[in-house]
Short mmCIF file of C-alpha atoms in Angstrom, two decimals:
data_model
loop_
_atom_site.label_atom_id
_atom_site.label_comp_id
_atom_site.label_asym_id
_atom_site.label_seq_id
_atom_site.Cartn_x
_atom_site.Cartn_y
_atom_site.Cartn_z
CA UNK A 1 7.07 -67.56 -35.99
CA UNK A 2 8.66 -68.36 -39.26
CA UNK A 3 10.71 -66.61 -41.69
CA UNK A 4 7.14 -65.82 -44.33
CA UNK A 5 5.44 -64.23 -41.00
CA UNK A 6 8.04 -61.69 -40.66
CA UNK A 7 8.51 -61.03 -44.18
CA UNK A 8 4.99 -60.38 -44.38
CA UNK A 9 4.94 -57.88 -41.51
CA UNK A 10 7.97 -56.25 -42.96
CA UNK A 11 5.79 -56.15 -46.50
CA UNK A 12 3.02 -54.40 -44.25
CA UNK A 13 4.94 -51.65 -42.91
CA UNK A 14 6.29 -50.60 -45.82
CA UNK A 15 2.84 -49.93 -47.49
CA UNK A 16 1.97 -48.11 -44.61
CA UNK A 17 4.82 -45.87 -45.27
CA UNK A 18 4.22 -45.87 -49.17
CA UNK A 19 1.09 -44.07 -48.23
CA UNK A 20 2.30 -40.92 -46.28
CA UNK A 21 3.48 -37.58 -47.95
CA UNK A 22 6.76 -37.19 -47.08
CA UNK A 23 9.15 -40.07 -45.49
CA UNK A 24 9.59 -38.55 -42.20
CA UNK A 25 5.40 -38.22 -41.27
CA UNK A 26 5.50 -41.81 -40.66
CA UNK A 27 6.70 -43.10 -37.56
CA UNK A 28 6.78 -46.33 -35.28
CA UNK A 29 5.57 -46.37 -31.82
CA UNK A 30 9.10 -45.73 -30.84
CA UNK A 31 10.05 -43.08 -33.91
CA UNK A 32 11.39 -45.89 -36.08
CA UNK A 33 11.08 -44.12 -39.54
CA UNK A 34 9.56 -45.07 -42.70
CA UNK A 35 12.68 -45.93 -44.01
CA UNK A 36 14.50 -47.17 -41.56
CA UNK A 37 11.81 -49.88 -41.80
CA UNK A 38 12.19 -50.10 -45.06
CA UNK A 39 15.72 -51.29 -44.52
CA UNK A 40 14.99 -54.14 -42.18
CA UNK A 41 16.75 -57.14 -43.49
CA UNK A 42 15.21 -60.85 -43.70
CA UNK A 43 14.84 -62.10 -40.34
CA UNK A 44 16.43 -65.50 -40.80
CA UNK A 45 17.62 -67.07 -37.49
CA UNK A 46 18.51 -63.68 -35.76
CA UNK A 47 17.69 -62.80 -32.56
CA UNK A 48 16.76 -59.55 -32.92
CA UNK A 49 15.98 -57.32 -36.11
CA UNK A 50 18.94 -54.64 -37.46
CA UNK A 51 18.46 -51.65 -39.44
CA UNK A 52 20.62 -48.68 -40.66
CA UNK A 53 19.50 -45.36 -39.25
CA UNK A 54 18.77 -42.61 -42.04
CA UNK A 55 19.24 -38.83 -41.66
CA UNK A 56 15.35 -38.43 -40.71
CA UNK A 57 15.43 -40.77 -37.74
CA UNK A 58 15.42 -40.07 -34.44
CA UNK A 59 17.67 -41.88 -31.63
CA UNK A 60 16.28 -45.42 -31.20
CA UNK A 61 15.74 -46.90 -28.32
CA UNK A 62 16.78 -51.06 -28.78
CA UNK A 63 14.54 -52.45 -31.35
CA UNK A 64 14.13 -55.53 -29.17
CA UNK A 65 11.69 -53.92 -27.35
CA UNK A 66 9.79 -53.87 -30.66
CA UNK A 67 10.26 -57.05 -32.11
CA UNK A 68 11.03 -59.60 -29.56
CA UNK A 69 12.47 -62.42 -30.04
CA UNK A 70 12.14 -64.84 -33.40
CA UNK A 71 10.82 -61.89 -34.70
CA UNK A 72 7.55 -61.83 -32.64
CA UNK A 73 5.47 -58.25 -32.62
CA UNK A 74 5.09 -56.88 -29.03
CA UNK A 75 3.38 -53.27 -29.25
CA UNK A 76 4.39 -51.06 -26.23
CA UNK A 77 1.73 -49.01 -25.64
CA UNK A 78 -0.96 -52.15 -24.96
CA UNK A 79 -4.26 -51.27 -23.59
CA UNK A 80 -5.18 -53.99 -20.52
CA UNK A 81 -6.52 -56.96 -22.06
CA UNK A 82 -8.71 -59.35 -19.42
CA UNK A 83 -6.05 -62.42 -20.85
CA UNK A 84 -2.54 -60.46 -20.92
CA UNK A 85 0.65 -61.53 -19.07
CA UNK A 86 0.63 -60.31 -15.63
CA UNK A 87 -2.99 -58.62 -15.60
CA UNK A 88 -5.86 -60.70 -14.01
CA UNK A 89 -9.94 -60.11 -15.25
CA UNK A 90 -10.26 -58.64 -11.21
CA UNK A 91 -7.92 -55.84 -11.74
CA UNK A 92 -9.25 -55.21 -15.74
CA UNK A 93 -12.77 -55.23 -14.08
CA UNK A 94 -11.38 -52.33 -11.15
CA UNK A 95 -9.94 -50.31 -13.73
CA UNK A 96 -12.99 -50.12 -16.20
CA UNK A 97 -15.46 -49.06 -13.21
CA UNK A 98 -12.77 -46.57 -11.63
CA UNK A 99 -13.37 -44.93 -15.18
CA UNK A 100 -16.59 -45.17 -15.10
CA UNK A 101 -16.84 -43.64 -11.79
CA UNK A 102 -14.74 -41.06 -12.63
CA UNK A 103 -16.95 -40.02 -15.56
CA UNK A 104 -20.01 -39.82 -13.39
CA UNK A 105 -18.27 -38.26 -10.64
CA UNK A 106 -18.39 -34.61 -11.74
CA UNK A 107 -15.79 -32.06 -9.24
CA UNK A 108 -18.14 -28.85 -8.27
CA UNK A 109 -16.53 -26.01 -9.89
CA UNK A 110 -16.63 -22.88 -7.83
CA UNK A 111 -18.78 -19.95 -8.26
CA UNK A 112 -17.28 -16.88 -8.89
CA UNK A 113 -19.06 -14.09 -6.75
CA UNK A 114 -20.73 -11.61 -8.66
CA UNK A 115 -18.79 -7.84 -8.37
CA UNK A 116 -21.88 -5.43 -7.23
CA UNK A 117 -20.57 -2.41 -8.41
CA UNK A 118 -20.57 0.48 -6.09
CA UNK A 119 -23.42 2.97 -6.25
CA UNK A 120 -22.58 6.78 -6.41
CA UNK A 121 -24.58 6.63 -2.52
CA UNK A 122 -22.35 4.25 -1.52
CA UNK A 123 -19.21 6.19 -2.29
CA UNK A 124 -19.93 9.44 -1.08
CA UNK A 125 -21.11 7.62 2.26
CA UNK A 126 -17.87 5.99 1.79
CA UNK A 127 -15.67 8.38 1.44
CA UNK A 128 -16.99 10.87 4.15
CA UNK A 129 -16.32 7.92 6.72
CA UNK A 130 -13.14 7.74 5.96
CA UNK A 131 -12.51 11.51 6.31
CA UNK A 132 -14.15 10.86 9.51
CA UNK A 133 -12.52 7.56 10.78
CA UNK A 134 -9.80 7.41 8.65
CA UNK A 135 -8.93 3.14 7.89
CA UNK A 136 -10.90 1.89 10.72
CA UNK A 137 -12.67 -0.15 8.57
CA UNK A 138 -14.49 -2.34 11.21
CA UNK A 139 -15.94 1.41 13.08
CA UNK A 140 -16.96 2.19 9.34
CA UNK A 141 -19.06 -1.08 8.84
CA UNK A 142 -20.60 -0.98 12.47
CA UNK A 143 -21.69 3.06 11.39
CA UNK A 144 -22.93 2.22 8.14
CA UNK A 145 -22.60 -1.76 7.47
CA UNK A 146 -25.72 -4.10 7.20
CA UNK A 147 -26.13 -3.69 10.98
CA UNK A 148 -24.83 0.62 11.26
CA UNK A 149 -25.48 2.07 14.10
CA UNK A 150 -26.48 5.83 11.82
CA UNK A 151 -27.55 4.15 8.52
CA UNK A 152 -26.98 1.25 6.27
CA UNK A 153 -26.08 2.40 3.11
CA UNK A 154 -23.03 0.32 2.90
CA UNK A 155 -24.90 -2.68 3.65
CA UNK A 156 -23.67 -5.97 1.92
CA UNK A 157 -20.27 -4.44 2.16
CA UNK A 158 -17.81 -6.35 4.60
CA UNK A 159 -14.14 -5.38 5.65
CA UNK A 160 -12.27 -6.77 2.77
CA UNK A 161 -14.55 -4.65 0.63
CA UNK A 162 -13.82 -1.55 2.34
CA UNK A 163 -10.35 -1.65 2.20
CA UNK A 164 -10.07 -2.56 -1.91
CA UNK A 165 -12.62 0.34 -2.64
CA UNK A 166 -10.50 2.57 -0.62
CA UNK A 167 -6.92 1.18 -2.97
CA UNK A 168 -8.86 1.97 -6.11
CA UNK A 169 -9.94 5.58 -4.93
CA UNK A 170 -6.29 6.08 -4.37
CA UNK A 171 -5.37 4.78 -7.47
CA UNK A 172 -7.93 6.55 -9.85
CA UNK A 173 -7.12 9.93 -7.39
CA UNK A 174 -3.17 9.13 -8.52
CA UNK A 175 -4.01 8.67 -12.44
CA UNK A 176 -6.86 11.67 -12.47
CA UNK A 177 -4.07 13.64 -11.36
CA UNK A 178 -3.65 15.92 -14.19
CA UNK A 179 -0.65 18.89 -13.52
CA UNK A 180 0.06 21.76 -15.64
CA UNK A 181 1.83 25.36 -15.19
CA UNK A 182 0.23 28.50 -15.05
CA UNK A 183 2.50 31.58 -15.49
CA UNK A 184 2.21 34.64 -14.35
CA UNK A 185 4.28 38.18 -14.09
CA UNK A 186 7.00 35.82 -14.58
CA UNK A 187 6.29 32.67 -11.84
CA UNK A 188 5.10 29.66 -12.47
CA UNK A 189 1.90 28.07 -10.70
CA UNK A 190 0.94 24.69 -10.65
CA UNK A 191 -2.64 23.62 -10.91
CA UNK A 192 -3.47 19.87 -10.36
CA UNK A 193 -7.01 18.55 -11.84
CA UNK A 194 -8.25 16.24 -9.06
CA UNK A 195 -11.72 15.18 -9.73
CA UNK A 196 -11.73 13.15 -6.66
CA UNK A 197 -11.82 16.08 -4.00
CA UNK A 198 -15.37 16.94 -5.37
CA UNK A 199 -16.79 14.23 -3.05
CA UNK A 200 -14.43 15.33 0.08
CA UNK A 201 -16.94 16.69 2.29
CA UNK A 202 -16.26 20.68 2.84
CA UNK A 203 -16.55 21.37 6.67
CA UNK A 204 -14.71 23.69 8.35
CA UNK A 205 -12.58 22.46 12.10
CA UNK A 206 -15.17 23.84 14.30
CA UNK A 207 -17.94 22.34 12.72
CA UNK A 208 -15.95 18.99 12.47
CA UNK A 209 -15.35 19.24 16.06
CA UNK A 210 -18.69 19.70 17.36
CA UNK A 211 -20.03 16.71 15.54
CA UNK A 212 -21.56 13.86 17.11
CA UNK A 213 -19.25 11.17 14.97
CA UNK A 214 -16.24 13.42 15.10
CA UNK A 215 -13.18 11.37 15.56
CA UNK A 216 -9.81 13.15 15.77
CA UNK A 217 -7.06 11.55 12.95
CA UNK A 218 -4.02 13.04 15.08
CA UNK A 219 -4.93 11.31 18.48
CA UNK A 220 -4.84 8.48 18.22
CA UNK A 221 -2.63 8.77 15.12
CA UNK A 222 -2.45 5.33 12.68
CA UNK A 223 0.87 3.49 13.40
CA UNK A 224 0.94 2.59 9.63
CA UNK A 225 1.17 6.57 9.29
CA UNK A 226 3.63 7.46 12.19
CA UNK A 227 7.29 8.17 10.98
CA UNK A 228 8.83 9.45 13.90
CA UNK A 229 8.77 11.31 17.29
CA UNK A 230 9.90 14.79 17.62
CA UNK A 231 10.78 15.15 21.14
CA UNK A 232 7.62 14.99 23.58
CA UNK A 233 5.60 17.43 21.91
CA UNK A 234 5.13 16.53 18.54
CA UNK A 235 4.87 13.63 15.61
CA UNK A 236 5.66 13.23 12.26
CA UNK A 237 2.60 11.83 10.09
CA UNK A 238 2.42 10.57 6.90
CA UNK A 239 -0.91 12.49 5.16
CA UNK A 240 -3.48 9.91 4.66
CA UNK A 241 -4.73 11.80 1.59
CA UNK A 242 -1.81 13.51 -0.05
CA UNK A 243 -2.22 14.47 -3.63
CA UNK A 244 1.49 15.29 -3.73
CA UNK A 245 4.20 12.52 -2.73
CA UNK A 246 5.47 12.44 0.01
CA UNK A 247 3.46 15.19 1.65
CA UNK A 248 4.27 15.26 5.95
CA UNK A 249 2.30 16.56 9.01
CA UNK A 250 3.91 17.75 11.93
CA UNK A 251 1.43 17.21 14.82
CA UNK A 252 1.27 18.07 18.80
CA UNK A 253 1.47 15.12 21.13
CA UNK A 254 -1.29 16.57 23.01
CA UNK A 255 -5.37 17.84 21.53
CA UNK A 256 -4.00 21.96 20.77
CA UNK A 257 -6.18 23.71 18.47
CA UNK A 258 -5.67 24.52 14.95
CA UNK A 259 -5.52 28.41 14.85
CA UNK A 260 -3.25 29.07 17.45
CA UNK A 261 -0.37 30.63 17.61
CA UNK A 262 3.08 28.84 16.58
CA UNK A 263 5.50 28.44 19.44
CA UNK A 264 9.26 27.91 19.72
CA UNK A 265 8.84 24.30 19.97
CA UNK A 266 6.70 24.35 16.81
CA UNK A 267 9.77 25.82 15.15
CA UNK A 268 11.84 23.32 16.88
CA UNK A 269 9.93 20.44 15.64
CA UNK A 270 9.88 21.99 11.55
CA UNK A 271 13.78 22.53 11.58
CA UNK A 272 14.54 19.17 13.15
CA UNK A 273 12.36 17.64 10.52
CA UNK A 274 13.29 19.44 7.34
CA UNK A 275 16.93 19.21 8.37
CA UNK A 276 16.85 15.92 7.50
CA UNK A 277 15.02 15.99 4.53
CA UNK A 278 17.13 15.90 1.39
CA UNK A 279 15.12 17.65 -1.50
CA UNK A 280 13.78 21.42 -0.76
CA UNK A 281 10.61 21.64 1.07
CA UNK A 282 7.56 24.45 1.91
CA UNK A 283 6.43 24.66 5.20
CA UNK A 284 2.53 26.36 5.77
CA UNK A 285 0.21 26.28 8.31
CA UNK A 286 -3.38 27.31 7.86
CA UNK A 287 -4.81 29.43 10.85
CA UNK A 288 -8.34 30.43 11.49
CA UNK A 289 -11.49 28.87 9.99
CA UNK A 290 -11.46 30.88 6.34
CA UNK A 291 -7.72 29.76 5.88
CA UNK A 292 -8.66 26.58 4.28
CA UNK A 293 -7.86 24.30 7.60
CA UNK A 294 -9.76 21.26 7.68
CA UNK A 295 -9.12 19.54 10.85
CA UNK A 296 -9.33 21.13 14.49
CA UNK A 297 -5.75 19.65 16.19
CA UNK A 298 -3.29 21.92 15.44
CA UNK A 299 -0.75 20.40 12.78
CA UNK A 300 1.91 22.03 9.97
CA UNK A 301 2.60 20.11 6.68
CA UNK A 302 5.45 20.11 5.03
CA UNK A 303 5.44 19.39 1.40
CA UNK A 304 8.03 18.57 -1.44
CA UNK A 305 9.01 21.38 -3.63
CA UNK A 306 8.90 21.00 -7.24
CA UNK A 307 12.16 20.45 -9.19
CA UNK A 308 10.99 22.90 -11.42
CA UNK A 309 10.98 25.96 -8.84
CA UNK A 310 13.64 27.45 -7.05
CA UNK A 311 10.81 29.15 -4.22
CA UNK A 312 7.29 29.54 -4.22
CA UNK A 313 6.14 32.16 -6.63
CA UNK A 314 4.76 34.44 -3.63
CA UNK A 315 7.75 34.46 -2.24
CA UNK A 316 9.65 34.99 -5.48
CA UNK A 317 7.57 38.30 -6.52
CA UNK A 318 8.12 39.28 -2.61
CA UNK A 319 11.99 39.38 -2.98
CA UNK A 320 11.91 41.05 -6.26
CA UNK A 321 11.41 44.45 -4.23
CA UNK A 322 14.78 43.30 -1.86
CA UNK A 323 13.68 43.42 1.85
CA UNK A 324 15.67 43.81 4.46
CA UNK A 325 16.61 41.22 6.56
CA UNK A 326 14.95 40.09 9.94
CA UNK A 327 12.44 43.15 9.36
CA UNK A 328 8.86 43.04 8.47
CA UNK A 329 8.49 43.78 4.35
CA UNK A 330 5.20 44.26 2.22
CA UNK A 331 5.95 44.42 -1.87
CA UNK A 332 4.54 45.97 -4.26
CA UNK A 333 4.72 42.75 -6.88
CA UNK A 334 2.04 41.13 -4.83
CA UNK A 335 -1.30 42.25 -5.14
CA UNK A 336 -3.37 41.25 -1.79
CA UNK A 337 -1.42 41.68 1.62
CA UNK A 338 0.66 39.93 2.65
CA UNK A 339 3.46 40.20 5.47
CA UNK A 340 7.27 38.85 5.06
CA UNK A 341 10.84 38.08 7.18
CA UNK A 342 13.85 37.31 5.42
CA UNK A 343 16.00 35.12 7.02
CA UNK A 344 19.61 36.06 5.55
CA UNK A 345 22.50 33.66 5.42
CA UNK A 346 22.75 32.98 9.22
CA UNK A 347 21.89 29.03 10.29
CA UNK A 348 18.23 29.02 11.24
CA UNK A 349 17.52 28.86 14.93
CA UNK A 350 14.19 27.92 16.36
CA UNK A 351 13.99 30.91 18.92
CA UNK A 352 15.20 33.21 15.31
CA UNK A 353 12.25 31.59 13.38
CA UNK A 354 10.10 32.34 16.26
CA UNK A 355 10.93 35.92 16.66
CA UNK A 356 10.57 36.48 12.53
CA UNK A 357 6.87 34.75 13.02
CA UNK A 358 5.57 36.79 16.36
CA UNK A 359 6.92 40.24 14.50
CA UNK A 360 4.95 39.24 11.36
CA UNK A 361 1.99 37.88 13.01
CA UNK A 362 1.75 41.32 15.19
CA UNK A 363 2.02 43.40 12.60
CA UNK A 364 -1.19 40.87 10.96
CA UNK A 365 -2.81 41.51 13.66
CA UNK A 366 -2.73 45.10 14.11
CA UNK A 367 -4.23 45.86 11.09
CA UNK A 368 -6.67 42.82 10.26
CA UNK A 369 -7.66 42.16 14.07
CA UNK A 370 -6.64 39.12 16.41
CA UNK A 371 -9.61 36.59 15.18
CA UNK A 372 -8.10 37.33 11.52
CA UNK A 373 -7.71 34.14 9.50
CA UNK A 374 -4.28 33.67 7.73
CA UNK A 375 -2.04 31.51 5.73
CA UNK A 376 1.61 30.94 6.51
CA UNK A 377 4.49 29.48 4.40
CA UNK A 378 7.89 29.20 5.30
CA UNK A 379 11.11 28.26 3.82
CA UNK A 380 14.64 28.56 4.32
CA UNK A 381 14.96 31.99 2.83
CA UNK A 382 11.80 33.48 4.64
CA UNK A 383 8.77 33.40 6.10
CA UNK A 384 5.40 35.19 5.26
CA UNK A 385 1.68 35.54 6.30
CA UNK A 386 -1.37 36.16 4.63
CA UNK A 387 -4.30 37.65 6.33
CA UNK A 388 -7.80 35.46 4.85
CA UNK A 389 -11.25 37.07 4.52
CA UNK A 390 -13.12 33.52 2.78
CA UNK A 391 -11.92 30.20 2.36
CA UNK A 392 -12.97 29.91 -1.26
CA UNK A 393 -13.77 32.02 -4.22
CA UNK A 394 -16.62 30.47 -6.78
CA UNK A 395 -16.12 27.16 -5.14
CA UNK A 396 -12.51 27.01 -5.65
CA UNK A 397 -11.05 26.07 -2.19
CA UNK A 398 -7.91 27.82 -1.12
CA UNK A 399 -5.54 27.10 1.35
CA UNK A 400 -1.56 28.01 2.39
CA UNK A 401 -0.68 25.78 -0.86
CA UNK A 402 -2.32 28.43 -3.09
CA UNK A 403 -0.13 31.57 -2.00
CA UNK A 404 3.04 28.19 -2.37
CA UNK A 405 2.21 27.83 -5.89
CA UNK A 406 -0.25 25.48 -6.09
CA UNK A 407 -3.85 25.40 -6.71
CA UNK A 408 -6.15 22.34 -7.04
CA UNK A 409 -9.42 21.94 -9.09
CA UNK A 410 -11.65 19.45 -8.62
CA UNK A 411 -13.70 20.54 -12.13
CA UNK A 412 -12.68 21.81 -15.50
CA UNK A 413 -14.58 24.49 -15.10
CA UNK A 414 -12.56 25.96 -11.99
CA UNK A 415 -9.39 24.67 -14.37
CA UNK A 416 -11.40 27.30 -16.76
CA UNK A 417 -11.74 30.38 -14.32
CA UNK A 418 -8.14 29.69 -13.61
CA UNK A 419 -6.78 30.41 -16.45
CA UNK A 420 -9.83 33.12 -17.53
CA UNK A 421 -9.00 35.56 -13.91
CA UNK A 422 -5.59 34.25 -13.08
CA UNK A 423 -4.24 32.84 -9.83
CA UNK A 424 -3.28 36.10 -8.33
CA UNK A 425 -6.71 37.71 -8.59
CA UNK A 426 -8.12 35.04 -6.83
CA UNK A 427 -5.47 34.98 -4.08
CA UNK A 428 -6.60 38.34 -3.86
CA UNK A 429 -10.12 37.66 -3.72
CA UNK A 430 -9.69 35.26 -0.97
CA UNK A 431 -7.07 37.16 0.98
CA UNK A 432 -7.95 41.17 1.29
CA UNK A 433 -6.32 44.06 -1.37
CA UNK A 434 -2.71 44.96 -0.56
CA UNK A 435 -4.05 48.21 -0.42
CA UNK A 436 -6.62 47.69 2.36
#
């Protein structure tokens, strides 16, 4: 081209730029700036086009591949022309209908399934399965699935379904979890608001034995539960449905029933265990169908104590009076009867623990009668039993955590009786009258 052509373009650009706000807006197709165009100098006979780069411009790439040679405009973003260098009418033709097509063609987008949200039917049925079959989920679908073999109410609902509804009853059980303390003559209880254990279904071991769909938790145990094996009479569980951390059971190898007396290999089995436990821990075992025992093997728990409390507040009151040691002690500071060892300083021994129990238990016995319900806690200081007479009092169930210090309600309005009668006169309503 000649020298006028490229003065004209120059002229062009430059009224381009004129016409933006600030100087910097405008921009090449390669960031030249307004006025680094502005600088261009005549084109004469030069090969390629110079300019001085201002403050506002950004690196430049080499303006030849703008203006190519003599000055001649090549733009570098160039959409495919049917007559351009190196790009036949075929291939124009195949790219206009591969847009086309591509228009047309339309990619499914997936349906999202619809959440059905659980019906209050469905979650009682639910969660009484699982106290049944614990996470078996495919026994719970062929009992109550689409095609159950004793209803259908969780029809619709497949494994994968199970097993989430089962995390988020865990999870709304963990955050429902409301604790506070409850003090009395000088101890501390601690009652937990658990609005989940209003569904648990409230059946007693004998009952839950003799059912048609009873299926025994303990044997077989769940692997995913199993910690360890105590010798070749007993197992250490994880509980399934702990509303404390880190709450243990300490079961028999073999079926034994819950209510029997504890042996020396019992004893054996809870020293080896809490041994190696760091924190402090509570031993109880619930005996006899008003004790608050739920399922027919024959299993102890041991559970965490809080950081909070030196002993459980039963046994605290208890050594107020100062027992003797290794002798069967009843105090006055408790209100319902109760029956109590001290250990003393000496290492525990299984066969010691044993002997502190059977003298306890005998004494339990010989007043109350040998079918006599009873709770039993233990730690390292002592041991105690408490003779039962009901298993709840206005719906508030009580087990061997109750006389430990801690009481669960599944309503506010047990939370309210709670606090209106206080935990000891309902220990003593459940258990019998120290005086009796």
């Amino acid at each position: 081209e000649t020298k006028a052509t490229a003065k004209s373009k120059r002229i062009r650009y430059q009224q381009q730029a004129s016409e933006r706000s600030s100087p910097g807006e405008f921009r090449g197709r390669r960031g030249i700036a307004a006025e680094d165009l502005a600088e261009l100098r005549d084109v004469g006979d030069q090969e390629r086009i110079s300019f001085t780069p201002s403050e506002h411009s950004s690196p430049l790439p080499d303006i030849g591949a703008v203006f190519e040679t003599h000055g001649q405009y090549k733009p570098l973003r160039m959409e495919p022309r049917a007559n351009a260098p190196g790009t036949s009418h075929q291939q124009t033709e195949r790219v206009t209908q591969n847009v086309q097509a591509a228009k047309i063609r339309r990619v499914p987008v997936r349906q999202r399934r619809k959440h059905q949200r659980w019906s209050t039917e469905e979650e009682e049925c639910f969660i009484k399965a699982v106290f049944k079959h614990g996470l078996r989920w495919s026994l719970i679908e062929d009992c109550h699935g689409t095609n159950g073999t004793i209803d259908q109410v969780l029809r619709g609902r497949n494994r994968v379904n199970l097993k989430d509804k089962a995390r988020t009853i865990k999870l709304r059980l963990m955050r429902a979890n409301n604790v506070y303390k409850h003090r009395e003559q000088g101890v501390v209880f601690e009652v937990r608001y658990v609005p989940a254990l209003a569904k648990k279904p409230n059946s007693k071991p004998r009952e839950k034995q003799h059912a048609k769909d009873f299926v025994n938790p303990f044997l077989p145990y769940d692997e995913r539960l199993h910690v360890k094996q105590i010798g070749n009479t007993h197992h250490l569980l994880l509980n399934k449905y702990c509303v404390v951390p880190h709450h243990l059971l300490i079961t028999t190898a073999e079926f034994r029933q819950q209510g029997e007396p504890l042996s020396e290999a019992d004893f054996t089995a809870v020293l080896e265990t809490i041994d190696n436990l760091s924190s402090r821990n509570i031993v109880f075992y619930n005996s006899g169908e008003e004790s608050g025992a739920s399922q027919p093997h024959k299993h102890l728990q041991v559970l965490p104590m809080p950081e909070y409390l030196d002993m459980p507040p039963s046994i605290s009151l208890w050594l107020q009076s100062i027992p003797p040691v290794g002798a069967v002690h009843t105090s006055k500071q408790l209100p319902f009867a109760h029956f109590g060892v001290l250990f003393g300083d000496s290492p525990l021994l299984p066969s010691n623990v044993a002997a502190a129990y059977q003298a306890a238990l005998s004494e339990l016995t010989t007043k109350f009668g040998s079918e006599c319900s009873y709770n039993m806690i233990m730690t390292r200081s002592a041991i105690m039993l408490f003779p039962r007479r009901q298993s709840s009092w206005n719906d508030i169930a009580i087990n061997s955590l109750g006389f430990a210090g801690l009481v669960l309600a599944k309503t506010k309005d047990e939370q309210e009786l709670l606090n209106r009668f206080g935990i000891l006169h309902i220990l003593s309503c459940v258990g019998y009258p120290r005086t009796q």
